[in-house]
Tab-separated table of N, CA and C in Angstrom:
chain	number	residue	atom	x	y	z
R	1	MET	N	17.241	16.699	2.776
R	1	MET	CA	15.945	17.314	2.622
R	1	MET	C	14.921	16.216	2.346
R	2	ASP	N	13.760	16.300	3.013
R	2	ASP	CA	12.696	15.327	2.805
R	2	ASP	C	11.662	15.891	1.841
R	3	TYR	N	11.064	14.996	1.059
R	3	TYR	CA	10.062	15.390	0.080
R	3	TYR	C	8.781	14.603	0.314
R	4	LEU	N	7.650	15.217	-0.079
R	4	LEU	CA	6.355	14.558	-0.028
R	4	LEU	C	5.793	14.477	-1.438
R	5	THR	N	5.235	13.345	-1.779
R	5	THR	CA	4.580	13.201	-3.071
R	5	THR	C	3.182	13.787	-2.953
R	6	VAL	N	2.848	14.706	-3.857
R	6	VAL	CA	1.540	15.371	-3.826
R	6	VAL	C	0.699	15.033	-5.050
R	7	GLY	N	1.254	14.255	-5.976
R	7	GLY	CA	0.490	13.874	-7.150
R	7	GLY	C	1.309	13.037	-8.106
R	8	HIS	N	0.601	12.490	-9.084
R	8	HIS	CA	1.241	11.690	-10.126
R	8	HIS	C	0.795	12.231	-11.482
R	9	ILE	N	1.728	12.373	-12.377
R	9	ILE	CA	1.437	12.903	-13.705
R	9	ILE	C	0.895	11.765	-14.563
R	10	VAL	N	-0.359	11.923	-14.989
R	10	VAL	CA	-1.070	10.858	-15.692
R	10	VAL	C	-0.836	10.921	-17.197
R	11	LYS	N	-1.021	12.125	-17.780
R	11	LYS	CA	-0.856	12.253	-19.230
R	11	LYS	C	-0.796	13.722	-19.613
R	12	THR	N	-0.487	13.952	-20.877
R	12	THR	CA	-0.514	15.305	-21.414
R	12	THR	C	-1.937	15.607	-21.887
R	13	ILE	N	-2.232	16.909	-21.975
R	13	ILE	CA	-3.530	17.346	-22.488
R	13	ILE	C	-3.250	18.421	-23.538
R	14	GLY	N	-3.730	18.208	-24.728
R	14	GLY	CA	-3.535	19.195	-25.784
R	14	GLY	C	-2.093	19.301	-26.222
R	15	LEU	N	-1.788	20.402	-26.913
R	15	LEU	CA	-0.464	20.577	-27.511
R	15	LEU	C	0.385	21.651	-26.824
R	16	LYS	N	-0.171	22.334	-25.814
R	16	LYS	CA	0.517	23.486	-25.234
R	16	LYS	C	1.200	23.200	-23.903
R	17	GLY	N	1.419	21.921	-23.569
R	17	GLY	CA	2.185	21.583	-22.368
R	17	GLY	C	1.370	21.370	-21.116
R	18	GLU	N	0.067	21.222	-21.243
R	18	GLU	CA	-0.766	20.992	-20.059
R	18	GLU	C	-0.684	19.533	-19.641
R	19	LEU	N	-0.704	19.305	-18.318
R	19	LEU	CA	-0.592	17.953	-17.766
R	19	LEU	C	-1.786	17.621	-16.889
R	20	LYS	N	-2.208	16.375	-16.957
R	20	LYS	CA	-3.270	15.865	-16.092
R	20	LYS	C	-2.602	15.204	-14.893
R	21	ILE	N	-3.023	15.613	-13.676
R	21	ILE	CA	-2.391	15.165	-12.437
R	21	ILE	C	-3.405	14.411	-11.590
R	22	TYR	N	-3.011	13.251	-11.074
R	22	TYR	CA	-3.807	12.561	-10.061
R	22	TYR	C	-3.258	13.021	-8.713
R	23	PRO	N	-4.037	13.829	-7.950
R	23	PRO	CA	-3.516	14.381	-6.698
R	23	PRO	C	-3.493	13.354	-5.569
R	24	THR	N	-2.482	13.449	-4.717
R	24	THR	CA	-2.383	12.605	-3.525
R	24	THR	C	-2.204	13.481	-2.288
R	25	THR	N	-2.794	14.659	-2.330
R	25	THR	CA	-2.708	15.606	-1.231
R	25	THR	C	-4.104	16.120	-0.904
R	26	ASN	N	-4.314	16.481	0.348
R	26	ASN	CA	-5.570	17.104	0.747
R	26	ASN	C	-5.542	18.612	0.509
R	27	PHE	N	-4.399	19.148	0.120
R	27	PHE	CA	-4.225	20.587	-0.022
R	27	PHE	C	-3.995	20.952	-1.488
R	28	ARG	N	-4.879	20.507	-2.351
R	28	ARG	CA	-4.710	20.704	-3.792
R	28	ARG	C	-4.592	22.173	-4.164
R	29	ASP	N	-5.463	23.008	-3.609
R	29	ASP	CA	-5.460	24.425	-3.988
R	29	ASP	C	-4.157	25.117	-3.620
R	30	SER	N	-3.615	24.825	-2.446
R	30	SER	CA	-2.378	25.496	-2.044
R	30	SER	C	-1.145	24.849	-2.680
R	31	ARG	N	-1.145	23.539	-2.842
R	31	ARG	CA	0.029	22.856	-3.431
R	31	ARG	C	0.213	23.196	-4.905
R	32	PHE	N	-0.903	23.357	-5.626
R	32	PHE	CA	-0.835	23.536	-7.072
R	32	PHE	C	-1.143	24.956	-7.530
R	33	LYS	N	-1.214	25.913	-6.606
R	33	LYS	CA	-1.540	27.285	-7.012
R	33	LYS	C	-0.407	27.869	-7.860
R	34	ALA	N	-0.746	28.885	-8.629
R	34	ALA	CA	0.242	29.550	-9.487
R	34	ALA	C	1.430	30.028	-8.652
R	35	LYS	N	2.608	29.888	-9.190
R	35	LYS	CA	3.896	30.277	-8.607
R	35	LYS	C	4.407	29.283	-7.551
R	36	SER	N	3.688	28.183	-7.322
R	36	SER	CA	4.177	27.158	-6.386
R	36	SER	C	5.356	26.423	-6.997
R	37	HIS	N	6.316	26.082	-6.152
R	37	HIS	CA	7.475	25.313	-6.590
R	37	HIS	C	7.214	23.839	-6.313
R	38	LEU	N	7.330	23.028	-7.347
R	38	LEU	CA	7.159	21.582	-7.251
R	38	LEU	C	8.402	20.918	-7.827
R	39	PHE	N	8.503	19.620	-7.591
R	39	PHE	CA	9.586	18.840	-8.160
R	39	PHE	C	8.990	17.652	-8.904
R	40	VAL	N	9.403	17.475	-10.143
R	40	VAL	CA	9.030	16.280	-10.895
R	40	VAL	C	10.081	15.239	-10.545
R	41	PHE	N	9.616	14.122	-9.964
R	41	PHE	CA	10.538	13.090	-9.471
R	41	PHE	C	10.487	11.865	-10.360
R	42	ASN	N	11.653	11.492	-10.897
R	42	ASN	CA	11.792	10.302	-11.715
R	42	ASN	C	12.326	9.185	-10.818
R	43	GLU	N	11.471	8.212	-10.506
R	43	GLU	CA	11.859	7.127	-9.596
R	43	GLU	C	12.956	6.236	-10.176
R	44	LYS	N	12.992	6.098	-11.489
R	44	LYS	CA	13.998	5.230	-12.118
R	44	LYS	C	15.404	5.806	-11.987
R	45	THR	N	15.519	7.125	-12.184
R	45	THR	CA	16.842	7.754	-12.135
R	45	THR	C	17.093	8.453	-10.801
R	46	ASN	N	16.048	8.547	-9.965
R	46	ASN	CA	16.133	9.214	-8.666
R	46	ASN	C	16.487	10.697	-8.815
R	47	GLU	N	16.035	11.313	-9.918
R	47	GLU	CA	16.323	12.724	-10.182
R	47	GLU	C	15.070	13.563	-9.987
R	48	ARG	N	15.270	14.796	-9.555
R	48	ARG	CA	14.190	15.758	-9.389
R	48	ARG	C	14.463	16.976	-10.261
R	49	ILE	N	13.417	17.429	-10.929
R	49	ILE	CA	13.496	18.655	-11.721
R	49	ILE	C	12.536	19.649	-11.094
R	50	GLU	N	13.050	20.805	-10.694
R	50	GLU	CA	12.174	21.809	-10.095
R	50	GLU	C	11.371	22.506	-11.184
R	51	VAL	N	10.081	22.664	-10.929
R	51	VAL	CA	9.187	23.359	-11.850
R	51	VAL	C	8.353	24.358	-11.049
R	52	ILE	N	7.853	25.364	-11.744
R	52	ILE	CA	6.994	26.370	-11.123
R	52	ILE	C	5.645	26.321	-11.821
R	53	VAL	N	4.575	26.289	-11.025
R	53	VAL	CA	3.232	26.212	-11.589
R	53	VAL	C	2.870	27.550	-12.232
R	54	LYS	N	2.479	27.471	-13.506
R	54	LYS	CA	2.030	28.663	-14.235
R	54	LYS	C	0.523	28.853	-14.021
R	55	SER	N	-0.232	27.759	-14.133
R	55	SER	CA	-1.671	27.834	-13.881
R	55	SER	C	-2.186	26.462	-13.469
R	56	HIS	N	-3.332	26.484	-12.798
R	56	HIS	CA	-3.918	25.263	-12.239
R	56	HIS	C	-5.431	25.367	-12.281
R	57	HIS	N	-6.077	24.259	-12.599
R	57	HIS	CA	-7.515	24.164	-12.371
R	57	HIS	C	-7.879	22.705	-12.132
R	58	LYS	N	-8.968	22.545	-11.384
R	58	LYS	CA	-9.452	21.203	-11.065
R	58	LYS	C	-10.364	20.723	-12.182
R	59	ASN	N	-10.332	19.411	-12.375
R	59	ASN	CA	-11.229	18.783	-13.343
R	59	ASN	C	-11.705	17.480	-12.712
R	60	GLY	N	-12.756	17.570	-11.905
R	60	GLY	CA	-13.255	16.406	-11.179
R	60	GLY	C	-12.250	15.984	-10.122
R	61	ASN	N	-11.846	14.720	-10.151
R	61	ASN	CA	-10.875	14.190	-9.193
R	61	ASN	C	-9.432	14.446	-9.620
R	62	PHE	N	-9.246	15.111	-10.735
R	62	PHE	CA	-7.911	15.374	-11.264
R	62	PHE	C	-7.626	16.869	-11.249
R	63	ASP	N	-6.348	17.200	-11.418
R	63	ASP	CA	-5.924	18.586	-11.560
R	63	ASP	C	-5.230	18.715	-12.901
R	64	GLN	N	-5.275	19.916	-13.450
R	64	GLN	CA	-4.580	20.195	-14.702
R	64	GLN	C	-3.639	21.357	-14.465
R	65	LEU	N	-2.373	21.161	-14.856
R	65	LEU	CA	-1.324	22.141	-14.585
R	65	LEU	C	-0.556	22.508	-15.840
R	66	PHE	N	-0.146	23.760	-15.896
R	66	PHE	CA	0.878	24.231	-16.823
R	66	PHE	C	2.064	24.640	-15.967
R	67	PHE	N	3.289	24.385	-16.448
R	67	PHE	CA	4.502	24.817	-15.759
R	67	PHE	C	5.150	25.959	-16.535
R	68	VAL	N	5.757	26.876	-15.806
R	68	VAL	CA	6.493	27.985	-16.418
R	68	VAL	C	7.643	27.403	-17.247
R	69	GLY	N	7.764	27.872	-18.497
R	69	GLY	CA	8.861	27.434	-19.358
R	69	GLY	C	8.602	26.137	-20.113
R	70	TYR	N	7.445	25.534	-19.947
R	70	TYR	CA	7.087	24.295	-20.646
R	70	TYR	C	5.791	24.552	-21.404
R	71	SER	N	5.933	24.951	-22.670
R	71	SER	CA	4.754	25.394	-23.417
R	71	SER	C	4.407	24.523	-24.616
R	72	THR	N	5.031	23.358	-24.707
R	72	THR	CA	4.700	22.446	-25.799
R	72	THR	C	4.515	21.032	-25.254
R	73	ILE	N	3.791	20.237	-26.009
R	73	ILE	CA	3.587	18.847	-25.599
R	73	ILE	C	4.927	18.107	-25.531
R	74	GLU	N	5.828	18.433	-26.436
R	74	GLU	CA	7.131	17.771	-26.468
R	74	GLU	C	7.948	18.057	-25.210
R	75	SER	N	7.775	19.239	-24.649
R	75	SER	CA	8.570	19.608	-23.473
R	75	SER	C	8.094	18.920	-22.195
R	76	VAL	N	6.850	18.403	-22.178
R	76	VAL	CA	6.332	17.781	-20.961
R	76	VAL	C	6.071	16.282	-21.089
R	77	GLU	N	6.189	15.741	-22.283
R	77	GLU	CA	5.941	14.303	-22.466
R	77	GLU	C	6.836	13.448	-21.576
R	78	CYS	N	8.043	13.909	-21.326
R	78	CYS	CA	8.987	13.148	-20.498
R	78	CYS	C	8.546	13.088	-19.034
R	79	PHE	N	7.595	13.929	-18.612
R	79	PHE	CA	7.114	13.940	-17.226
R	79	PHE	C	6.012	12.906	-16.964
R	80	VAL	N	5.381	12.408	-18.010
R	80	VAL	CA	4.268	11.462	-17.848
R	80	VAL	C	4.757	10.208	-17.115
R	81	GLY	N	3.983	9.808	-16.092
R	81	GLY	CA	4.333	8.633	-15.297
R	81	GLY	C	5.195	8.946	-14.089
R	82	GLN	N	5.593	10.198	-13.938
R	82	GLN	CA	6.440	10.580	-12.813
R	82	GLN	C	5.604	11.217	-11.697
R	83	SER	N	6.217	11.391	-10.550
R	83	SER	CA	5.541	11.947	-9.383
R	83	SER	C	5.824	13.433	-9.256
R	84	LEU	N	4.883	14.141	-8.625
R	84	LEU	CA	5.096	15.535	-8.254
R	84	LEU	C	5.350	15.579	-6.759
R	85	GLN	N	6.386	16.289	-6.355
R	85	GLN	CA	6.748	16.358	-4.944
R	85	GLN	C	6.934	17.803	-4.494
R	86	VAL	N	6.871	17.975	-3.177
R	86	VAL	CA	7.178	19.259	-2.540
R	86	VAL	C	8.157	18.979	-1.411
R	87	VAL	N	8.841	20.021	-0.978
R	87	VAL	CA	9.713	19.888	0.183
R	87	VAL	C	8.824	19.750	1.408
R	88	LYS	N	9.124	18.778	2.251
R	88	LYS	CA	8.338	18.524	3.454
R	88	LYS	C	8.574	19.658	4.440
R	89	ASP	N	7.457	20.238	4.923
R	89	ASP	CA	7.534	21.350	5.853
R	89	ASP	C	6.566	21.104	7.005
R	90	ASN	N	7.092	20.683	8.151
R	90	ASN	CA	6.248	20.373	9.308
R	90	ASN	C	5.573	21.612	9.893
R	91	LYS	N	6.043	22.804	9.545
R	91	LYS	CA	5.429	24.022	10.065
R	91	LYS	C	4.021	24.226	9.514
R	92	LEU	N	3.696	23.567	8.420
R	92	LEU	CA	2.363	23.700	7.832
R	92	LEU	C	1.299	22.931	8.614
R	93	LEU	N	1.745	21.993	9.450
R	93	LEU	CA	0.806	21.153	10.186
R	93	LEU	C	0.340	21.818	11.468
R	94	LYS	N	-0.939	21.624	11.770
R	94	LYS	CA	-1.493	22.094	13.043
R	94	LYS	C	-1.252	21.015	14.088
R	95	LYS	N	-1.603	21.328	15.334
R	95	LYS	CA	-1.465	20.352	16.417
R	95	LYS	C	-2.303	19.118	16.081
R	96	ASP	N	-1.748	17.951	16.333
R	96	ASP	CA	-2.397	16.663	16.067
R	96	ASP	C	-2.664	16.403	14.589
R	97	GLU	N	-1.914	17.034	13.689
R	97	GLU	CA	-1.966	16.714	12.260
R	97	GLU	C	-0.640	16.067	11.887
R	98	TYR	N	-0.710	15.109	10.969
R	98	TYR	CA	0.480	14.345	10.585
R	98	TYR	C	0.472	14.106	9.082
R	99	TYR	N	1.645	14.009	8.530
R	99	TYR	CA	1.750	13.552	7.150
R	99	TYR	C	1.539	12.049	7.144
R	100	TYR	N	0.804	11.563	6.166
R	100	TYR	CA	0.543	10.126	6.074
R	100	TYR	C	1.845	9.339	6.058
R	101	SER	N	2.831	9.858	5.353
R	101	SER	CA	4.105	9.146	5.239
R	101	SER	C	4.783	8.973	6.594
R	102	ASP	N	4.501	9.872	7.546
R	102	ASP	CA	5.079	9.744	8.889
R	102	ASP	C	4.384	8.667	9.705
R	103	LEU	N	3.131	8.353	9.382
R	103	LEU	CA	2.363	7.355	10.131
R	103	LEU	C	2.640	5.933	9.642
R	104	ILE	N	2.953	5.793	8.367
R	104	ILE	CA	3.180	4.460	7.794
R	104	ILE	C	4.412	3.827	8.439
R	105	GLY	N	4.225	2.581	8.902
R	105	GLY	CA	5.312	1.848	9.537
R	105	GLY	C	5.342	1.965	11.051
R	106	LEU	N	4.515	2.851	11.632
R	106	LEU	CA	4.493	2.980	13.087
R	106	LEU	C	3.844	1.757	13.716
R	107	ASP	N	4.330	1.360	14.888
R	107	ASP	CA	3.736	0.263	15.645
R	107	ASP	C	2.497	0.782	16.360
R	108	VAL	N	1.436	-0.034	16.382
R	108	VAL	CA	0.180	0.366	17.006
R	108	VAL	C	-0.118	-0.569	18.168
R	109	TYR	N	-0.432	0.034	19.316
R	109	TYR	CA	-0.724	-0.711	20.540
R	109	TYR	C	-2.058	-0.250	21.124
R	110	PHE	N	-2.761	-1.178	21.775
R	110	PHE	CA	-3.902	-0.789	22.595
R	110	PHE	C	-3.376	-0.094	23.834
R	111	ASP	N	-4.239	0.642	24.520
R	111	ASP	CA	-3.816	1.336	25.743
R	111	ASP	C	-3.486	0.369	26.877
R	112	ASN	N	-3.848	-0.919	26.735
R	112	ASN	CA	-3.466	-1.919	27.743
R	112	ASN	C	-2.105	-2.556	27.437
R	113	GLY	N	-1.447	-2.080	26.369
R	113	GLY	CA	-0.116	-2.569	26.017
R	113	GLY	C	-0.097	-3.669	24.973
R	114	GLN	N	-1.253	-4.201	24.608
R	114	GLN	CA	-1.312	-5.283	23.614
R	114	GLN	C	-0.962	-4.742	22.234
R	115	TYR	N	-0.044	-5.442	21.555
R	115	TYR	CA	0.416	-5.045	20.222
R	115	TYR	C	-0.635	-5.414	19.186
R	116	ILE	N	-0.950	-4.477	18.285
R	116	ILE	CA	-1.909	-4.740	17.207
R	116	ILE	C	-1.169	-5.054	15.909
R	117	GLY	N	-0.243	-4.176	15.524
R	117	GLY	CA	0.497	-4.356	14.280
R	117	GLY	C	1.119	-3.051	13.834
R	118	LYS	N	1.501	-3.000	12.545
R	118	LYS	CA	2.129	-1.807	11.960
R	118	LYS	C	1.155	-1.137	10.999
R	119	VAL	N	1.232	0.196	10.945
R	119	VAL	CA	0.410	0.934	9.995
R	119	VAL	C	0.909	0.618	8.589
R	120	LYS	N	0.020	0.074	7.783
R	120	LYS	CA	0.327	-0.298	6.403
R	120	LYS	C	0.106	0.897	5.474
R	121	ARG	N	-1.016	1.607	5.704
R	121	ARG	CA	-1.321	2.816	4.938
R	121	ARG	C	-2.449	3.574	5.622
R	122	VAL	N	-2.649	4.802	5.160
R	122	VAL	CA	-3.753	5.630	5.634
R	122	VAL	C	-4.743	5.730	4.488
R	123	GLU	N	-5.998	5.404	4.764
R	123	GLU	CA	-7.028	5.407	3.729
R	123	GLU	C	-8.001	6.547	3.962
R	124	GLU	N	-8.439	7.159	2.886
R	124	GLU	CA	-9.373	8.294	2.939
R	124	GLU	C	-10.795	7.779	2.746
R	125	TYR	N	-11.660	8.138	3.657
R	125	TYR	CA	-13.088	7.872	3.514
R	125	TYR	C	-13.809	9.207	3.589
R	126	ALA	N	-15.102	9.207	3.293
R	126	ALA	CA	-15.848	10.460	3.184
R	126	ALA	C	-15.754	11.327	4.433
R	127	SER	N	-15.844	10.732	5.606
R	127	SER	CA	-15.902	11.554	6.814
R	127	SER	C	-14.633	11.530	7.666
R	128	TYR	N	-13.703	10.624	7.392
R	128	TYR	CA	-12.482	10.560	8.200
R	128	TYR	C	-11.426	9.699	7.518
R	129	GLN	N	-10.201	9.784	8.053
R	129	GLN	CA	-9.113	8.929	7.588
R	129	GLN	C	-9.096	7.682	8.477
R	130	THR	N	-8.615	6.589	7.907
R	130	THR	CA	-8.562	5.325	8.625
R	130	THR	C	-7.165	4.737	8.493
R	131	LEU	N	-6.658	4.205	9.607
R	131	LEU	CA	-5.375	3.504	9.577
R	131	LEU	C	-5.626	2.055	9.201
R	132	ARG	N	-4.934	1.562	8.189
R	132	ARG	CA	-4.956	0.137	7.862
R	132	ARG	C	-3.728	-0.453	8.532
R	133	ILE	N	-3.977	-1.321	9.523
R	133	ILE	CA	-2.905	-1.881	10.333
R	133	ILE	C	-2.737	-3.345	9.976
R	134	GLU	N	-1.517	-3.692	9.634
R	134	GLU	CA	-1.201	-5.074	9.275
R	134	GLU	C	-0.861	-5.836	10.552
R	135	SER	N	-1.735	-6.790	10.904
R	135	SER	CA	-1.480	-7.618	12.090
R	135	SER	C	-1.154	-9.035	11.625
R	136	GLU	N	-0.897	-9.921	12.570
R	136	GLU	CA	-0.517	-11.292	12.219
R	136	GLU	C	-1.639	-12.038	11.504
R	137	GLN	N	-2.883	-11.868	11.970
R	137	GLN	CA	-3.993	-12.615	11.397
R	137	GLN	C	-4.601	-11.933	10.166
R	138	LYS	N	-4.877	-10.631	10.266
R	138	LYS	CA	-5.568	-9.910	9.199
R	138	LYS	C	-5.319	-8.422	9.355
R	139	ASP	N	-5.689	-7.659	8.339
R	139	ASP	CA	-5.596	-6.212	8.437
R	139	ASP	C	-6.716	-5.702	9.343
R	140	VAL	N	-6.386	-4.702	10.155
R	140	VAL	CA	-7.338	-4.086	11.069
R	140	VAL	C	-7.496	-2.628	10.651
R	141	LEU	N	-8.735	-2.141	10.603
R	141	LEU	CA	-9.008	-0.752	10.257
R	141	LEU	C	-9.430	0.009	11.513
R	142	ILE	N	-8.747	1.116	11.786
R	142	ILE	CA	-9.079	1.948	12.936
R	142	ILE	C	-9.213	3.390	12.446
R	143	PRO	N	-10.388	3.995	12.661
R	143	PRO	CA	-10.547	5.406	12.271
R	143	PRO	C	-9.528	6.282	12.991
R	144	PHE	N	-8.929	7.194	12.251
R	144	PHE	CA	-7.929	8.099	12.820
R	144	PHE	C	-8.640	9.342	13.343
R	145	VAL	N	-9.405	9.137	14.433
R	145	VAL	CA	-10.162	10.208	15.080
R	145	VAL	C	-9.902	10.140	16.580
R	146	ASN	N	-10.153	11.244	17.266
R	146	ASN	CA	-9.868	11.328	18.707
R	146	ASN	C	-10.606	10.287	19.539
R	147	ALA	N	-11.740	9.801	19.064
R	147	ALA	CA	-12.492	8.791	19.813
R	147	ALA	C	-11.709	7.486	19.935
R	148	PHE	N	-10.766	7.224	19.027
R	148	PHE	CA	-9.997	5.983	19.035
R	148	PHE	C	-8.508	6.192	19.319
R	149	ILE	N	-7.949	7.276	18.841
R	149	ILE	CA	-6.508	7.513	18.951
R	149	ILE	C	-6.201	8.236	20.258
R	150	ILE	N	-5.345	7.636	21.065
R	150	ILE	CA	-4.951	8.252	22.335
R	150	ILE	C	-3.700	9.101	22.148
R	151	ASP	N	-2.700	8.543	21.456
R	151	ASP	CA	-1.429	9.248	21.332
R	151	ASP	C	-0.696	8.789	20.080
R	152	VAL	N	-0.023	9.736	19.438
R	152	VAL	CA	0.881	9.447	18.321
R	152	VAL	C	2.247	9.980	18.727
R	153	ASP	N	3.226	9.098	18.853
R	153	ASP	CA	4.581	9.490	19.236
R	153	ASP	C	5.514	9.161	18.074
R	154	LEU	N	5.817	10.181	17.268
R	154	LEU	CA	6.653	9.962	16.089
R	154	LEU	C	8.089	9.610	16.464
R	155	GLU	N	8.570	10.125	17.589
R	155	GLU	CA	9.945	9.828	18.007
R	155	GLU	C	10.094	8.363	18.392
R	156	LYS	N	9.126	7.836	19.125
R	156	LYS	CA	9.162	6.426	19.531
R	156	LYS	C	8.557	5.503	18.476
R	157	LYS	N	7.945	6.108	17.450
R	157	LYS	CA	7.316	5.368	16.348
R	157	LYS	C	6.190	4.470	16.843
R	158	ILE	N	5.326	5.070	17.686
R	158	ILE	CA	4.229	4.319	18.309
R	158	ILE	C	2.926	5.115	18.225
R	159	ILE	N	1.836	4.395	17.970
R	159	ILE	CA	0.495	4.949	18.079
R	159	ILE	C	-0.231	4.130	19.133
R	160	LYS	N	-0.874	4.835	20.054
R	160	LYS	CA	-1.620	4.155	21.111
R	160	LYS	C	-3.116	4.412	20.854
R	161	VAL	N	-3.918	3.315	20.828
R	161	VAL	CA	-5.355	3.434	20.591
R	161	VAL	C	-6.138	2.838	21.757
R	162	LYS	N	-7.395	3.262	21.880
R	162	LYS	CA	-8.255	2.747	22.948
R	162	LYS	C	-8.592	1.299	22.669
R	163	TYR	N	-8.594	0.496	23.740
R	163	TYR	CA	-8.926	-0.912	23.606
R	163	TYR	C	-10.434	-1.065	23.392
R	164	MET	N	-10.779	-1.922	22.426
R	164	MET	CA	-12.179	-2.208	22.146
R	164	MET	C	-12.351	-3.708	21.992
R	165	ASP	N	-13.324	-4.266	22.694
R	165	ASP	CA	-13.585	-5.699	22.576
R	165	ASP	C	-13.914	-6.043	21.126
R	166	GLY	N	-13.364	-7.145	20.656
R	166	GLY	CA	-13.647	-7.637	19.326
R	166	GLY	C	-12.843	-6.997	18.211
R	167	LEU	N	-12.022	-6.011	18.543
R	167	LEU	CA	-11.232	-5.351	17.481
R	167	LEU	C	-10.128	-6.245	16.978
R	168	LYS	N	-9.487	-6.980	17.874
R	168	LYS	CA	-8.350	-7.794	17.436
R	168	LYS	C	-8.688	-9.227	17.258
């Protein structure tokens, strides 16, 4: 089973088991809604604990969550510093939508066949996402929009982009 990280637990809030979450998902409302099943992932031990969201609200760039069955600060202190994950479900994606984790590591080529590099990460900007591509000389930024992206082939692990003078 594959998992996606949707947030990181930053700290506890108050004494009743509330947690402050730094979200890493574009779907905060649906991922963190009441009755959602999440997994607290401990990277050191490689263990996951399933939790159910009791309540959720946004607080600026952060989210605040209570979990069912965790009603004291002592019961959630062990979660601080760990990741929140969900089971990866490709059925949630529309046509031409991808999980960032699926794009990282893909080889990127111009439409003329010239190799650019590998996707290092996907960065969020106000109006669009951008691929940060690690090439031999320097990192290259390419907006992940239809004007630049020709094809994404997850099976072949290749992204094809339109050639532009001066990009490489």
